[in-house]
C-alpha cells in the first residue's frame, strides 16, 4: 500500500490547533506524530512513497459539502455541472465529500428515483459522495420507503414548503414524514419558505409588469422564510423529530433556529457562502438582467436589513451547524430562460469550488476562528450526516481526506475562467481573496497539488451514511 507522509502542518480541529505530522497508509490515516520529535518522523520524510510538505500551512480535514445539485433538472433545463465536472471542481476547492440530492417527483417511486441518481453518479465522481433523498410527493408508498433508504445509507430526506405543484408538501405531509422519520432515525431537511404566499406575490408582481430578477427576491420576503422555519420547528417538536433547515438566508429564521436549539430541541441550521457575502442590493438587484446570475431560493437578502451580519453572528456563536454551497450552477443561456419573467429563471448559484476559501475569509477578517471554519465546513456536517469519524476529523483510522491550506496564499475567483466549475461566469467574478488551497488528498490519493489536478473520475466512492451523530 502507498504510504504518504504529510509533515510540518498546523492541524486545525474544532477544538484547537496543534502541530503534527500525519502518516497515511493506503486510504486511511495511520498515525499522528509529534513533529520533529521522533526519528520515525525524519525517516518517513525519506521513506514514505509520497511526501507532502505542509510547513507554514494549515492542515484541515477534507471539506464536506452537504448540499449540492449536480446535473439537477430544474425548470426545463439541468444544472450545468455533471457529477464528473462538479466533483473535480469541488476537489480543487478542498472539498473531498459531497452529499447530493436524489429527487423523487410526485407519482414516482422513491427507490426508483434513488436508483436513477446512482446511475448518474456511479463511476463519475472524483471525490466521495452520498445522497439525501428529496421527497417531492409524500404518500403512503414514499413513507414506506424510508426504511429501505436507511438500509441504502440515505438517512436524510428533504421536503419543500415552497414550489407548490412541484415539490411542495403540506403540513400534514410534513408532519407524517417527520413522525415516520423520527421512528427510523431519518433526519428531515426542510426548504423553509411559505410557497403558497410567495406564488401569490409572484403573480401580483408579474401582473404589474415587474419582471426583472430583483423581483425574485422582493416576492420572497424574509417574513415568509421566518414563518415557514418557525412552522417547521413546531411541527418537528410535536413529531419529536430532528430538523435540519437548509439554505437559511434570513437572520430572523436563523434566530428561530438558535432559539429552538437553546430550548433543547434537535434543530439545526445550514447557511451558504452567498448568504454570508452577497446581497439583494449589490448582486440580485444589478441593472437589467444581470441579477439573474444570483437568482436562488431562498433569495439573497438585503444588506441594509442586516441579514449577512446577523448570519455571521450566529455562525460565530456556534448556532450554525453547517455551511454548504447548495451548488446548482446554470450557464448564462440557461438563466436567459427567465428573460422577461423572473419566475422562469432557473434557481441556483454555483460555488462548490469556493466554499472553503469563502468561509476562510471570515477567519481572515476576524469574524470567526479557524476552529469554527473547520467545524462548519467539515466536522459538523460529518456528524450531522452520519459520516463521522470516517470523515470530518484527522485521526488514526479515519479516511485520509486532508487539505493543506495556505493562509498566506491568495485566490482569484472567476478571473479569466480561473475556476473549474462548468459555468461561463462566477457569482464572485473578480474577487481576489486571502488563503489558498495548496494540496488536497482524497482517501490517501493526492488529487490536487502544485496547481494541477491529479485525480480521476471514478476515484470517488459512494458513501453509505449512518444516522446523525449530533442529536441530544
Ligand atoms: O435555488 C436553489 N436553491 N436551487 C436548488 C434547489 C433548492 O431548493 O435547494
Ligand atoms: Zn515534519
Ligand atoms: Zn431548497
Ligand atoms: Zn438545494
XYZ file of C-alpha atoms and ligand atoms in Angstrom:
484
model
C 0.000 0.000 0.000
C 1.120 3.533 -0.692
C 2.366 5.423 2.334
C 2.016 9.177 2.376
C 3.638 11.471 4.894
C 2.358 14.999 5.434
C 4.737 16.928 7.629
C 5.082 20.344 9.163
C 1.423 21.367 9.121
C -0.617 23.048 11.827
C -3.571 20.709 12.328
C -6.818 22.606 12.898
C -9.769 20.888 14.572
C -12.947 22.385 16.048
C -11.199 22.184 19.449
C -7.868 23.798 18.696
C -4.671 23.797 16.706
C -1.579 21.672 17.145
C 1.497 20.832 15.124
C 1.503 17.243 13.933
C 2.832 15.143 11.098
C 0.388 12.699 9.566
C 1.210 9.233 8.303
C -1.224 7.765 5.791
C -1.257 4.088 4.932
C -3.299 3.424 1.804
C -6.629 5.206 2.118
C -6.584 5.821 5.854
C -4.735 7.828 8.432
C -2.329 5.535 10.293
C -0.832 7.896 12.869
C -0.340 11.472 14.021
C 3.228 12.122 15.129
C 4.602 14.939 17.217
C 6.601 16.960 14.694
C 10.333 16.547 14.570
C 10.360 14.690 17.898
C 10.951 11.212 16.617
C 13.496 9.529 14.439
C 10.475 7.950 12.749
C 9.328 11.332 11.519
C 12.600 12.210 9.833
C 12.876 8.668 8.464
C 9.447 8.915 6.922
C 10.439 12.021 5.025
C 12.806 9.873 3.039
C 10.999 6.522 3.113
C 7.317 7.317 2.535
C 6.149 6.784 -1.042
C 4.658 10.287 -1.182
C 5.832 13.222 0.929
C 3.823 16.420 1.300
C 5.439 19.420 2.932
C 2.825 21.426 4.831
C 5.297 23.673 6.636
C 3.778 27.034 7.466
C 0.318 25.874 6.399
C -2.873 24.645 7.962
C -3.814 21.004 7.749
C -7.563 20.539 7.895
C -9.919 17.600 7.399
C -11.269 17.458 3.844
C -14.292 19.664 3.306
C -17.775 18.156 3.341
C -20.310 19.970 1.195
C -23.590 18.507 2.401
C -25.764 20.277 -0.157
C -25.095 20.018 -3.897
C -27.215 19.504 -7.023
C -25.083 18.077 -9.820
C -26.988 17.833 -13.128
C -30.259 18.614 -11.365
C -33.310 19.021 -13.628
C -34.960 22.401 -12.966
C -37.483 24.452 -14.918
C -36.929 22.725 -18.252
C -33.149 22.630 -18.038
C -30.456 20.917 -15.972
C -27.758 22.218 -13.611
C -24.640 22.551 -15.732
C -22.137 20.602 -13.621
C -22.191 16.851 -14.057
C -21.067 14.587 -11.236
C -17.721 14.446 -13.061
C -17.150 18.183 -13.571
C -18.714 19.223 -10.267
C -16.753 16.836 -8.088
C -13.496 17.758 -9.820
C -14.243 21.425 -9.128
C -15.080 20.535 -5.527
C -11.714 18.793 -5.163
C -9.909 21.876 -6.479
C -11.516 23.795 -3.651
C -10.630 21.395 -0.847
C -13.929 19.561 -0.658
C -13.453 15.796 -0.546
C -17.048 14.723 0.093
C -20.353 15.911 -1.307
C -23.839 14.876 -0.334
C -26.095 15.444 -3.336
C -29.877 15.155 -3.625
C -31.715 12.352 -5.400
C -35.112 13.665 -6.447
C -38.467 11.909 -6.303
C -41.208 13.766 -8.127
C -44.879 13.231 -7.288
C -46.041 9.951 -8.782
C -42.557 8.431 -8.965
C -41.325 5.698 -6.668
C -38.702 6.945 -4.217
C -36.393 3.981 -4.662
C -36.555 4.269 -8.457
C -35.536 7.916 -8.148
C -32.613 6.992 -5.921
C -31.522 4.348 -8.398
C -31.525 6.837 -11.255
C -29.310 9.198 -9.237
C -26.938 6.335 -8.553
C -26.790 5.751 -12.301
C -25.835 9.390 -12.928
C -23.050 9.410 -10.325
C -21.578 5.920 -10.491
C -18.046 5.913 -11.850
C -18.109 9.671 -12.428
C -17.054 11.251 -9.152
C -13.568 12.484 -8.352
C -14.330 12.532 -4.604
C -16.568 10.535 -2.291
C -20.278 11.177 -2.425
C -23.503 10.336 -0.665
C -27.154 11.116 -1.239
C -30.027 12.743 0.549
C -33.476 11.962 -0.835
C -35.826 14.716 -1.922
C -39.388 13.532 -1.449
C -41.481 15.687 -3.757
C -44.613 13.626 -3.321
C -45.225 12.386 0.223
C -47.655 9.480 0.091
C -48.048 6.034 1.645
C -45.503 4.471 -0.706
C -42.941 7.223 -0.099
C -43.275 6.907 3.679
C -42.901 3.150 3.452
C -39.641 3.543 1.563
C -37.875 5.450 4.368
C -36.768 2.212 5.995
C -35.237 0.989 2.744
C -33.493 4.346 2.333
C -31.772 3.918 5.690
C -30.561 0.490 4.588
C -29.154 2.161 1.447
C -27.247 4.711 3.520
C -29.621 7.563 2.708
C -30.526 8.778 6.168
C -31.950 12.217 5.412
C -34.915 13.397 3.356
C -35.583 16.892 2.090
C -39.097 18.328 1.956
C -40.233 21.618 0.427
C -42.586 24.173 1.917
C -42.031 26.108 -1.342
C -42.750 25.311 -5.028
C -46.490 24.440 -4.918
C -47.371 21.976 -7.647
C -43.763 20.844 -7.996
C -42.125 19.604 -4.783
C -44.426 21.223 -2.209
C -45.528 19.312 0.889
C -48.426 20.494 3.029
C -48.246 20.492 6.815
C -49.881 17.062 7.140
C -47.350 15.550 4.723
C -44.526 17.212 6.628
C -45.834 16.037 9.986
C -46.255 12.415 8.899
C -42.802 12.330 7.292
C -41.279 13.722 10.467
C -43.138 11.187 12.604
C -42.036 8.287 10.430
C -38.517 9.708 10.221
C -38.277 10.069 13.991
C -39.022 6.361 14.411
C -36.298 5.341 12.000
C -33.695 7.992 12.819
C -34.153 9.681 9.438
C -33.363 13.385 9.513
C -35.892 15.737 7.921
C -34.271 18.557 5.945
C -36.515 21.492 5.131
C -36.674 24.098 2.394
C -38.496 26.557 4.615
C -40.319 29.271 2.680
C -44.076 29.811 2.504
C -44.510 28.835 -1.144
C -48.246 29.459 -1.311
C -47.847 33.082 -0.228
C -44.769 33.529 -2.435
C -46.615 32.319 -5.518
C -49.345 34.891 -4.898
C -46.770 37.725 -4.653
C -45.114 36.447 -7.833
C -48.484 36.503 -9.624
C -49.120 40.068 -8.427
C -45.634 41.278 -9.448
C -45.884 39.811 -12.957
C -49.413 41.245 -13.358
C -47.887 44.686 -12.674
C -45.177 44.129 -15.268
C -42.397 43.665 -12.704
C -40.305 41.096 -14.485
C -36.674 41.855 -13.521
C -34.585 39.391 -11.482
C -34.704 41.589 -8.365
C -38.410 40.741 -8.053
C -37.403 37.153 -7.362
C -36.081 38.469 -4.041
C -38.828 41.004 -3.426
C -41.550 38.344 -3.802
C -39.829 36.073 -1.257
C -39.668 38.346 1.808
C -37.820 37.256 4.935
C -41.120 37.029 6.808
C -42.134 34.055 4.635
C -38.867 32.296 5.439
C -39.091 33.042 9.132
C -42.727 31.922 9.266
C -42.010 28.643 7.479
C -38.927 27.985 9.599
C -40.931 28.538 12.760
C -43.749 26.310 11.492
C -41.280 23.545 10.621
C -39.713 23.815 14.076
C -43.117 23.458 15.753
C -44.120 20.542 13.535
C -40.834 18.829 14.405
C -41.384 19.498 18.084
C -44.793 17.828 18.006
C -43.442 14.933 15.921
C -40.497 14.522 18.302
C -38.252 14.677 15.250
C -34.906 16.282 14.487
C -34.968 19.036 11.881
C -32.254 20.476 9.623
C -33.214 23.688 7.858
C -31.303 24.099 4.596
C -30.042 27.292 2.957
C -31.128 29.761 5.649
C -30.748 33.339 4.426
C -32.916 35.421 6.766
C -31.364 36.354 10.080
C -34.802 36.046 11.689
C -35.081 32.431 10.514
C -31.656 31.611 11.951
C -32.718 33.312 15.195
C -35.702 30.930 15.400
C -33.339 28.007 14.943
C -30.989 29.318 17.632
C -33.945 29.804 19.978
C -35.168 26.233 19.432
C -31.650 24.900 19.991
C -31.224 26.761 23.232
C -34.585 25.334 24.291
C -33.128 21.857 23.837
C -34.705 20.917 20.523
C -32.748 18.991 17.884
C -32.934 21.760 15.295
C -30.034 22.570 13.004
C -29.383 25.394 10.576
C -27.375 25.476 7.377
C -26.357 28.583 5.509
C -24.375 29.133 2.302
C -21.447 31.377 1.357
C -23.676 33.575 -0.813
C -25.981 34.471 2.068
C -22.965 35.496 4.141
C -21.284 37.602 1.446
C -23.740 38.685 -1.245
C -26.901 40.797 -1.107
C -30.137 41.796 -2.766
C -28.908 45.341 -3.311
C -25.484 44.593 -4.778
C -25.972 41.371 -6.766
C -29.600 40.332 -7.263
C -30.513 43.965 -7.862
C -27.841 44.532 -10.526
C -29.143 46.501 -13.527
C -31.100 44.813 -16.316
C -30.964 41.037 -16.435
C -27.520 40.770 -14.774
C -29.120 39.879 -11.419
C -30.274 36.538 -12.892
C -26.819 35.161 -12.035
C -27.806 35.383 -8.375
C -31.351 34.046 -8.533
C -31.579 31.264 -5.990
C -34.040 30.224 -3.296
C -34.107 31.238 -0.537
C -33.048 34.554 -2.130
C -30.096 36.827 -1.411
C -31.262 39.260 1.233
C -30.985 42.965 1.870
C -27.756 44.136 3.483
C -29.493 47.166 4.954
C -31.744 44.759 6.878
C -28.667 43.184 8.448
C -29.065 39.589 7.273
C -25.406 38.987 6.371
C -24.082 40.417 9.652
C -26.751 38.524 11.550
C -25.795 35.210 9.952
C -22.106 35.803 10.730
C -23.016 36.458 14.350
C -24.963 33.198 14.560
C -22.026 31.406 12.958
C -19.660 32.943 15.474
C -21.960 31.950 18.340
C -21.875 28.306 17.230
C -25.543 28.267 16.251
C -24.983 27.360 12.592
C -24.357 23.658 12.042
C -23.019 23.692 8.513
C -22.057 25.898 5.639
C -22.892 24.156 2.364
C -22.994 25.610 -1.120
C -26.382 24.469 -2.460
C -24.271 24.241 -5.623
C -26.743 24.427 -8.503
C -24.991 26.152 -11.425
C -26.585 27.358 -14.643
C -24.837 28.987 -17.579
C -25.990 32.358 -18.865
C -28.037 30.926 -21.732
C -29.910 28.801 -19.196
C -30.570 31.789 -16.942
C -31.983 33.520 -20.039
C -34.976 31.192 -19.933
C -36.255 33.808 -17.493
C -35.626 36.912 -19.620
C -38.866 38.885 -19.356
C -40.179 36.741 -16.474
C -38.054 36.373 -13.325
C -40.136 33.391 -12.193
C -38.728 31.321 -15.082
C -35.060 31.919 -14.215
C -33.588 28.576 -13.110
C -32.855 28.852 -9.385
C -29.325 28.290 -8.224
C -25.800 29.579 -7.636
C -22.645 27.557 -8.260
C -19.819 27.743 -5.733
C -18.788 24.195 -4.861
C -15.179 25.123 -5.662
C -15.004 28.150 -3.390
C -16.776 27.279 -0.135
C -13.637 26.643 1.914
C -11.998 29.829 0.584
C -15.096 31.960 1.048
C -15.623 30.881 4.650
C -11.902 31.299 5.282
C -12.492 35.000 4.564
C -14.441 35.007 7.822
C -11.273 33.816 9.571
C -9.049 36.278 7.717
C -11.311 39.170 8.685
C -11.701 38.104 12.310
C -15.395 37.194 12.193
C -14.821 33.559 13.180
C -11.903 31.410 14.321
C -10.072 28.834 12.222
C -11.572 26.221 14.538
C -15.087 27.391 13.691
C -14.215 27.342 9.980
C -13.267 23.666 10.230
C -16.311 22.908 12.359
C -18.897 24.199 9.855
C -17.053 23.141 6.699
C -16.166 19.595 7.724
C -16.578 18.187 11.226
C -20.164 19.132 11.976
C -21.544 18.117 8.555
C -19.812 14.753 9.093
C -21.568 14.315 12.432
C -24.905 15.588 11.130
C -24.980 13.226 8.173
C -23.624 10.028 9.693
C -20.108 10.180 8.279
C -18.133 10.732 11.478
C -15.413 9.670 12.370
C -14.748 8.213 8.952
C -14.879 11.792 7.668
C -14.585 15.228 9.284
C -11.588 14.554 11.515
C -7.843 13.964 11.281
C -7.380 10.871 13.439
C -5.952 7.358 13.119
C -8.439 5.104 11.352
C -10.251 7.923 9.577
C -10.246 8.245 5.810
C -7.190 10.202 4.700
C -9.131 13.209 3.382
C -6.861 16.174 4.043
C -6.364 19.696 2.814
C -3.148 21.644 3.122
C -4.371 25.239 3.235
C -2.014 28.159 2.772
C -3.151 31.157 4.809
C -0.540 33.335 3.086
C -1.665 32.393 -0.427
C -4.262 34.235 -2.457
C -7.107 33.027 -4.637
C -8.537 34.815 -7.678
C -12.077 33.788 -8.419
C -13.570 33.733 -11.851
C -10.964 35.934 -13.457
C -10.424 34.656 -16.988
C -12.340 31.436 -16.191
C -9.867 30.503 -13.494
C -12.363 28.145 -11.894
C -13.174 24.557 -12.849
C -16.956 24.536 -12.481
C -18.926 24.147 -15.701
C -20.188 27.737 -15.685
C -19.434 30.644 -18.004
C -19.321 33.204 -15.177
C -18.824 33.222 -11.437
C -21.077 34.550 -8.708
C -17.861 36.038 -7.257
C -16.339 37.279 -10.518
C -13.136 39.185 -9.960
C -12.811 38.506 -6.241
C -9.215 38.412 -5.025
C -9.226 36.758 -1.642
C -6.882 35.597 1.077
C -5.856 31.975 1.509
C -5.322 29.208 -0.998
C -5.966 25.510 -1.254
C -2.465 24.065 -1.636
C -2.787 20.266 -1.648
C -5.837 18.026 -1.475
C -5.768 14.375 -0.505
C -8.830 12.171 -1.006
C -8.745 8.723 0.658
C -4.961 8.746 0.564
C -4.595 9.915 -3.045
C -3.182 13.343 -3.809
C -5.843 14.796 -6.107
C -4.674 18.417 -6.228
C -1.075 19.632 -5.844
C 1.206 22.240 -7.414
C -1.714 23.822 -9.218
C -2.512 20.565 -11.031
C -5.387 18.121 -10.816
C -4.119 14.576 -10.286
C -7.461 12.918 -9.538
C -9.772 10.977 -11.800
C -13.447 10.374 -12.355
C -14.373 7.166 -10.564
C -11.946 7.569 -7.667
C -14.857 8.821 -5.554
C -16.850 6.122 -3.792
C -20.494 6.058 -2.753
C -20.810 6.594 0.997
C -23.450 4.606 2.826
C -24.190 7.022 5.610
C -25.223 6.198 9.163
C -27.663 8.108 11.356
C -26.989 11.616 12.663
C -24.427 11.598 15.470
C -25.041 15.030 16.928
C -28.544 14.597 18.349
C -29.143 15.215 22.021
O -32.026 27.979 -5.704
C -31.778 26.853 -5.277
N -31.554 26.686 -4.004
N -31.741 25.807 -6.129
C -31.592 24.463 -5.754
C -32.844 23.824 -5.256
C -33.085 24.047 -3.790
O -34.166 24.464 -3.420
O -32.209 23.774 -2.965
Zn 7.935 17.495 9.687
Zn -34.147 24.203 -1.325
Zn -30.596 22.919 -2.750
